[in-house]
Amino acid sequence: MSGIYIHIPFCKQACHYCDFHFSTSLKKKDEMVLALAKEIGLRKSEFENETVETIYFGGGTPSILAVSDLRMLIDEVYKNYTVTENLEITVEANPDDLSEERIIELSQNKINRLSIGVQSFFEADLKLMNRAHNSAEAKKCLEIATNYFDNISVDLIYGIPGLTNEQWLQNIQTVLDLNIPHISSYALTVEPKTALQQFIKQGVIPQPDDAVAHEQFLMLVDKLEANGFVHYELSNFGKENYFSKNNSAYWLGKKYLGIGPSAHSYDGTNRSWNIANNSLYIKALAENKLPSETETLTETDRYNEYIMTGLRTVWGVSLERIKTEFGENMLHYLLQNAQRYLDDKKLVLENNILRATKKGKFFCDGIASDLFWLNLEEE
């Protein structure tokens, strides 16, 4: 089973924290949709022996497209690829795009999952992040969406300067009250060359406090687990049968195609990525060329990626897989370096699976980097 990710590189306005590839100009929107469709067709040979189980529209803001554009791209996938019967088709959407009319229109197509970028229900937070919607729009769109979609995910951000613990719990409770079955939640991160970084440098916005973010993360975990959610990946919580199939495929090392400018692909051995420039992407596809670069992953790359993704998930890192794929020396190296985290109760080893504990989950990316193999001699 494999997945197809389609990057829609347009937004109404730039969120202050975002470093993804997008444009706020929609002048090339129609050309871009045609180029995306062209790439979907050109790359079908890469998935000749694969069955597609997910289509994920990310961005950018996919909900900025007309539903007819989304439908056309979905049809291109069906035309060129073998797809599973219960295909999960997700569209990322912002509340300001989700009128009742638009939600109904989305629900009447093959789209069966919405990922809604709420981030916060407090106006001060939304203004700080330069979100295009307000709190009332966020609540209204969720109330409407639950009437037409069973499978909905909501994005929330913690660690926002000025967001109190009480407000954070209110954000979580608002989503719970609407019976949303999946939540993706991230700490506010200051990425290089973003407006947020500039505002912090200028003293306009205070630096996010890591201790506050950690506290709010633990509150999130406690609250959601108490309400029947499974913390199946560092930033993702789902009710049973509502885990994101698309995201789970990434963490489990399945193959995926990334369609669109800046999108990445992975076939188990190689990673490729498209040029992060809308005009050059469109020009290349008009000439039936794929504007991408490819790298072959080394044994070190594959080991390190498995450690990073495995520790982030409920499935953990299989010692048997480490031994089989990378050998006894690598297994010894992993266990030797993991010991201090086992002693500190940040990792646990059960049934030959190495996992992050509740205490260690917030720090699992840093723990993983300490377990990376940095000097393996490649052939």
Coordinates of C-alpha atoms in Angstrom, one line a residue:
M1 CA 0.0 0.0 0.0
S2 CA 1.2 3.5 -0.8
G3 CA 0.1 7.1 -0.7
I4 CA 0.0 10.2 -2.9
Y5 CA 0.6 13.6 -1.4
I6 CA -0.5 16.6 -3.6
H7 CA 0.9 20.0 -2.6
I8 CA -1.3 23.0 -3.2
P9 CA 1.1 26.0 -3.0
F10 CA -1.3 28.9 -2.4
C11 CA -2.6 30.7 0.7
K12 CA -4.7 33.8 1.2
Q13 CA -2.1 35.2 3.6
A14 CA 1.1 34.2 5.2
C15 CA 0.9 32.8 8.8
H16 CA 3.8 34.3 10.8
Y17 CA 5.2 30.9 11.9
C18 CA 5.0 29.1 8.5
D19 CA 8.1 28.1 6.5
F20 CA 6.3 25.8 4.0
H21 CA 6.4 26.6 0.2
F22 CA 3.4 28.7 -0.9
S23 CA 2.4 31.9 -2.7
T24 CA -0.2 34.4 -1.8
S25 CA -0.7 35.3 -5.5
L26 CA -3.3 33.1 -7.2
K27 CA -2.4 34.3 -10.7
K28 CA -1.0 30.9 -11.7
K29 CA -3.6 28.8 -9.9
D30 CA -5.2 27.4 -13.1
E31 CA -1.8 26.7 -14.7
M32 CA -0.7 25.0 -11.4
V33 CA -3.8 22.7 -11.3
L34 CA -3.0 21.6 -14.9
A35 CA 0.6 21.0 -14.0
L36 CA -0.3 18.9 -11.0
A37 CA -2.6 16.8 -13.2
K38 CA 0.3 16.4 -15.7
E39 CA 2.7 15.2 -13.0
I40 CA 0.2 12.7 -11.7
G41 CA 0.0 11.1 -15.1
L42 CA 3.8 11.3 -15.9
R43 CA 4.7 9.4 -12.7
K44 CA 2.3 6.5 -12.9
S45 CA 5.1 4.1 -13.8
E46 CA 6.7 4.7 -10.4
F47 CA 3.6 3.0 -8.8
E48 CA 3.0 0.3 -11.4
N49 CA 3.1 -2.5 -8.7
E50 CA 1.6 -0.4 -5.9
T51 CA -2.0 0.1 -4.6
V52 CA -2.8 3.6 -3.5
E53 CA -4.6 3.8 -0.2
T54 CA -4.4 7.5 0.5
I55 CA -4.6 10.8 -1.3
Y56 CA -3.7 13.8 0.8
F57 CA -4.1 17.4 -0.3
G58 CA -1.7 19.5 1.7
G59 CA -0.1 23.0 1.4
G60 CA -0.4 25.8 1.4
T61 CA -4.2 25.8 1.7
P62 CA -5.9 23.2 -0.5
S63 CA -9.3 24.5 0.4
I64 CA -8.5 27.6 -1.6
L65 CA -9.1 25.5 -4.8
A66 CA -12.5 25.1 -6.3
V67 CA -14.0 21.7 -5.5
S68 CA -14.0 21.0 -9.3
D69 CA -10.2 21.4 -9.3
L70 CA -9.8 18.9 -6.4
R71 CA -12.2 16.5 -8.1
M72 CA -10.2 16.7 -11.4
L73 CA -7.0 15.8 -9.5
I74 CA -8.6 12.9 -7.7
D75 CA -10.0 11.7 -11.1
E76 CA -6.4 11.8 -12.5
V77 CA -5.2 9.5 -9.7
Y78 CA -8.1 7.0 -10.3
K79 CA -7.3 7.1 -14.0
N80 CA -3.6 6.4 -13.7
Y81 CA -3.2 4.3 -10.6
T82 CA -4.6 1.2 -8.9
V83 CA -6.5 2.4 -5.8
T84 CA -7.8 0.5 -2.8
E85 CA -11.6 0.2 -2.3
N86 CA -11.6 2.2 1.0
L87 CA -9.4 5.1 -0.2
E88 CA -8.7 7.8 2.4
I89 CA -8.9 11.2 0.7
T90 CA -7.9 14.1 3.0
V91 CA -8.2 17.8 2.3
E92 CA -6.5 20.3 4.5
A93 CA -8.8 23.3 5.0
N94 CA -8.9 26.6 6.8
P95 CA -12.1 27.6 8.7
D96 CA -12.5 30.8 6.6
D97 CA -12.9 28.6 3.4
L98 CA -15.5 26.3 5.0
S99 CA -18.9 27.8 4.5
E100 CA -21.8 25.3 4.8
E101 CA -22.2 25.3 1.0
R102 CA -18.5 24.5 0.5
I103 CA -18.6 21.7 3.2
I104 CA -21.6 20.1 1.5
E105 CA -19.9 20.4 -1.9
L106 CA -16.8 18.7 -0.5
S107 CA -18.8 15.9 1.1
Q108 CA -20.6 15.1 -2.2
N109 CA -17.3 14.1 -3.8
K110 CA -14.9 11.3 -3.0
I111 CA -13.3 13.4 -0.2
N112 CA -13.9 11.6 3.1
R113 CA -11.6 13.3 5.6
L114 CA -11.1 17.0 6.5
S115 CA -8.0 18.3 8.3
I116 CA -9.0 21.7 9.6
G117 CA -6.3 24.3 10.7
V118 CA -7.9 25.9 13.7
Q119 CA -4.7 26.4 15.8
S120 CA -6.6 28.3 18.6
F121 CA -10.0 29.5 19.5
F122 CA -8.7 32.7 21.0
E123 CA -8.5 35.9 19.0
A124 CA -5.2 37.1 20.5
D125 CA -3.5 33.8 19.4
L126 CA -5.0 34.0 15.9
K127 CA -3.8 37.6 15.4
L128 CA -0.4 36.8 16.7
M129 CA -0.1 34.0 14.2
N130 CA -1.7 36.0 11.4
R131 CA -4.4 33.5 10.7
A132 CA -7.1 34.4 8.2
H133 CA -10.0 33.2 10.3
N134 CA -11.5 34.2 13.6
S135 CA -12.7 32.2 16.6
A136 CA -16.4 32.3 15.6
E137 CA -15.6 31.0 12.1
A138 CA -13.6 28.2 13.6
K139 CA -16.4 27.0 15.9
K140 CA -19.1 27.4 13.3
C141 CA -17.3 25.5 10.5
L142 CA -16.6 22.6 12.9
E143 CA -20.2 22.5 14.0
I144 CA -21.3 22.3 10.4
A145 CA -18.6 19.9 9.3
T146 CA -19.5 17.3 11.8
N147 CA -23.0 17.1 10.2
Y148 CA -21.4 16.0 6.9
F149 CA -18.1 14.4 7.7
D150 CA -17.4 11.6 10.2
N151 CA -13.6 11.7 9.8
I152 CA -12.3 15.1 10.9
S153 CA -9.0 16.2 12.3
V154 CA -8.3 19.5 14.0
D155 CA -4.9 21.2 14.3
L156 CA -4.1 23.0 17.6
I157 CA -0.9 24.8 18.6
Y158 CA 0.4 25.0 22.1
G159 CA 3.3 27.1 23.6
I160 CA 2.0 30.3 22.1
P161 CA 3.2 33.3 24.0
G162 CA 0.4 34.6 26.2
L163 CA -1.7 31.3 26.0
T164 CA -2.4 30.3 29.6
N165 CA -2.9 26.7 30.7
E166 CA -6.5 27.5 31.4
Q167 CA -7.0 28.7 27.8
W168 CA -5.1 25.7 26.4
L169 CA -7.5 23.4 28.2
Q170 CA -10.4 25.4 26.8
N171 CA -9.1 24.9 23.3
I172 CA -8.9 21.1 23.8
Q173 CA -12.3 21.0 25.5
T174 CA -13.9 22.9 22.6
V175 CA -12.7 20.2 20.2
L176 CA -13.8 17.4 22.5
D177 CA -17.3 18.9 22.9
L178 CA -17.7 18.6 19.1
N179 CA -16.8 14.9 19.1
I180 CA -13.9 15.4 16.7
P181 CA -12.1 12.0 16.5
H182 CA -8.6 13.2 15.6
I183 CA -6.3 16.0 16.8
S184 CA -2.9 17.0 15.5
S185 CA -1.1 19.3 17.9
Y186 CA 2.3 21.1 17.6
A187 CA 4.4 23.4 19.7
L188 CA 4.8 26.8 18.2
T189 CA 8.2 26.6 16.6
V190 CA 10.3 29.6 15.5
E191 CA 11.5 28.7 12.0
P192 CA 14.3 30.6 10.3
K193 CA 13.4 33.4 7.9
T194 CA 9.8 33.6 9.1
A195 CA 7.9 36.7 10.2
L196 CA 7.7 35.2 13.7
Q197 CA 11.5 35.0 14.0
Q198 CA 11.7 38.7 12.9
F199 CA 9.1 39.8 15.5
I200 CA 10.9 38.0 18.2
K201 CA 14.2 39.6 17.3
Q202 CA 12.5 43.0 17.3
G203 CA 10.9 42.3 20.7
V204 CA 7.4 42.6 19.3
I205 CA 6.6 39.0 20.3
P206 CA 8.3 37.2 23.3
Q207 CA 10.2 34.0 22.7
P208 CA 8.1 30.9 23.2
D209 CA 8.9 29.3 26.6
D210 CA 10.0 25.6 26.3
A211 CA 8.9 24.9 29.8
V212 CA 5.4 26.2 29.1
A213 CA 5.3 24.2 25.9
H214 CA 6.3 21.0 27.8
E215 CA 3.7 21.6 30.5
Q216 CA 0.9 22.2 27.9
F217 CA 2.0 19.1 26.0
L218 CA 1.6 16.9 29.1
M219 CA -1.8 18.5 29.7
L220 CA -2.8 17.7 26.2
V221 CA -1.7 14.0 26.5
D222 CA -3.5 13.6 29.9
K223 CA -6.7 15.2 28.6
L224 CA -6.9 13.3 25.4
E225 CA -6.0 9.9 26.8
A226 CA -8.6 10.4 29.5
N227 CA -11.1 11.0 26.7
G228 CA -10.3 7.8 24.7
F229 CA -7.7 9.1 22.3
V230 CA -4.6 7.0 21.4
H231 CA -1.4 9.0 21.4
Y232 CA -0.1 7.2 18.3
E233 CA 2.5 9.7 17.2
L234 CA 4.3 12.5 18.9
S235 CA 1.9 15.2 17.5
N236 CA -1.1 13.0 16.7
F237 CA -4.0 11.7 18.7
G238 CA -6.8 9.6 17.3
K239 CA -9.8 7.6 18.4
E240 CA -9.7 3.9 17.4
N241 CA -10.1 3.6 13.6
Y242 CA -9.4 7.3 13.1
F243 CA -5.7 7.4 12.9
S244 CA -4.5 9.3 9.8
K245 CA -3.7 6.5 7.2
N246 CA -1.6 9.0 5.2
N247 CA 0.6 10.1 8.1
S248 CA 0.9 6.6 9.5
A249 CA 2.3 5.5 6.2
Y250 CA 5.2 8.0 6.5
W251 CA 6.1 6.9 9.9
L252 CA 5.9 3.2 9.0
G253 CA 8.2 3.7 6.0
K254 CA 5.7 3.0 3.2
K255 CA 6.2 4.4 -0.3
Y256 CA 4.7 7.7 -1.3
L257 CA 4.6 10.1 -4.2
G258 CA 4.8 13.8 -3.6
I259 CA 3.1 15.8 -6.4
G260 CA 3.6 19.6 -6.8
P261 CA 6.3 22.1 -6.1
S262 CA 8.5 21.3 -3.0
A263 CA 6.8 17.9 -2.6
H264 CA 8.9 15.0 -1.5
S265 CA 8.7 11.3 -2.5
Y266 CA 10.1 8.1 -1.1
D267 CA 10.3 4.6 -2.6
G268 CA 12.1 2.7 0.2
T269 CA 15.5 3.3 -1.3
N270 CA 15.5 6.8 -2.8
R271 CA 14.1 10.2 -1.8
S272 CA 13.3 12.8 -4.4
W273 CA 11.9 16.3 -4.2
N274 CA 10.4 18.8 -6.6
I275 CA 11.7 22.3 -7.2
A276 CA 10.2 24.8 -4.7
N277 CA 9.3 27.4 -7.3
N278 CA 5.8 27.7 -8.8
S279 CA 6.8 29.2 -12.2
L280 CA 9.7 26.8 -12.8
Y281 CA 7.5 23.9 -11.8
I282 CA 4.8 24.9 -14.2
K283 CA 7.3 25.5 -17.0
A284 CA 8.9 22.1 -16.6
L285 CA 5.7 20.2 -16.6
A286 CA 4.5 22.1 -19.7
E287 CA 7.6 20.5 -21.4
N288 CA 6.7 17.1 -19.9
K289 CA 9.7 17.2 -17.6
L290 CA 9.9 16.4 -13.9
P291 CA 11.6 19.2 -12.1
S292 CA 13.0 17.0 -9.3
E293 CA 16.2 15.9 -7.6
T294 CA 16.9 12.4 -6.2
E295 CA 19.2 11.0 -3.6
T296 CA 19.8 7.3 -2.8
L297 CA 19.6 6.8 1.0
T298 CA 22.7 5.3 2.6
E299 CA 22.5 2.6 5.2
T300 CA 23.2 5.3 7.8
D301 CA 20.3 7.4 6.4
R302 CA 17.9 4.5 6.6
Y303 CA 18.9 3.6 10.1
N304 CA 18.6 7.1 11.4
E305 CA 15.3 7.7 9.7
Y306 CA 13.9 4.5 11.3
I307 CA 15.1 5.6 14.7
M308 CA 13.6 9.1 14.3
T309 CA 10.2 7.9 13.0
G310 CA 10.0 4.8 15.2
L311 CA 10.5 6.7 18.5
R312 CA 7.8 9.2 17.5
T313 CA 5.2 6.5 17.3
V314 CA 3.3 4.0 19.4
W315 CA 4.9 1.3 17.3
G316 CA 8.4 2.1 18.5
V317 CA 11.7 0.7 17.1
S318 CA 11.9 -3.1 16.5
L319 CA 15.2 -4.5 17.7
E320 CA 14.6 -7.5 15.4
R321 CA 14.3 -5.2 12.4
I322 CA 17.5 -3.3 13.5
K323 CA 19.3 -6.7 13.7
T324 CA 18.0 -8.0 10.4
E325 CA 18.4 -4.8 8.3
F326 CA 21.5 -3.3 9.9
G327 CA 23.3 -6.1 11.8
E328 CA 24.5 -7.0 15.3
N329 CA 27.0 -4.1 15.6
M330 CA 24.2 -1.5 15.0
L331 CA 21.9 -3.2 17.4
H332 CA 24.7 -3.2 20.1
Y333 CA 25.3 0.5 19.3
L334 CA 21.6 1.4 19.7
L335 CA 21.2 -0.4 23.0
Q336 CA 24.5 1.0 24.4
N337 CA 23.4 4.6 23.6
A338 CA 19.8 4.0 24.7
Q339 CA 20.8 2.8 28.1
R340 CA 20.9 6.2 29.8
Y341 CA 17.4 7.0 28.6
L342 CA 16.2 3.6 29.8
D343 CA 17.8 4.3 33.2
D344 CA 16.1 7.8 33.2
K345 CA 12.7 6.2 32.3
K346 CA 12.4 8.2 29.0
L347 CA 12.6 5.0 27.0
V348 CA 11.3 1.6 27.7
L349 CA 12.2 -1.8 26.2
E350 CA 9.3 -4.3 26.1
N351 CA 8.8 -7.3 23.8
N352 CA 11.9 -6.4 21.8
I353 CA 10.4 -3.0 21.0
L354 CA 12.1 0.3 22.1
R355 CA 9.6 3.1 22.8
A356 CA 9.5 6.5 24.3
T357 CA 7.6 6.7 27.6
K358 CA 5.2 9.4 28.5
K359 CA 8.1 11.1 30.3
G360 CA 10.2 10.8 27.1
K361 CA 7.8 11.6 24.3
F362 CA 8.2 15.4 24.4
F363 CA 11.9 14.9 24.0
C364 CA 11.9 12.0 21.5
D365 CA 13.4 14.0 18.6
G366 CA 16.4 14.9 20.8
I367 CA 16.7 11.4 22.1
A368 CA 16.6 10.0 18.5
S369 CA 19.4 12.3 17.5
D370 CA 21.5 10.9 20.3
L371 CA 20.9 7.4 19.0
F372 CA 21.8 8.3 15.4
W373 CA 24.8 6.5 13.8
L374 CA 27.1 9.3 12.6
N375 CA 30.1 7.6 11.3
L376 CA 29.1 4.4 9.5
E377 CA 31.4 3.7 6.6
E378 CA 29.3 3.4 3.5
E379 CA 30.2 1.2 0.6

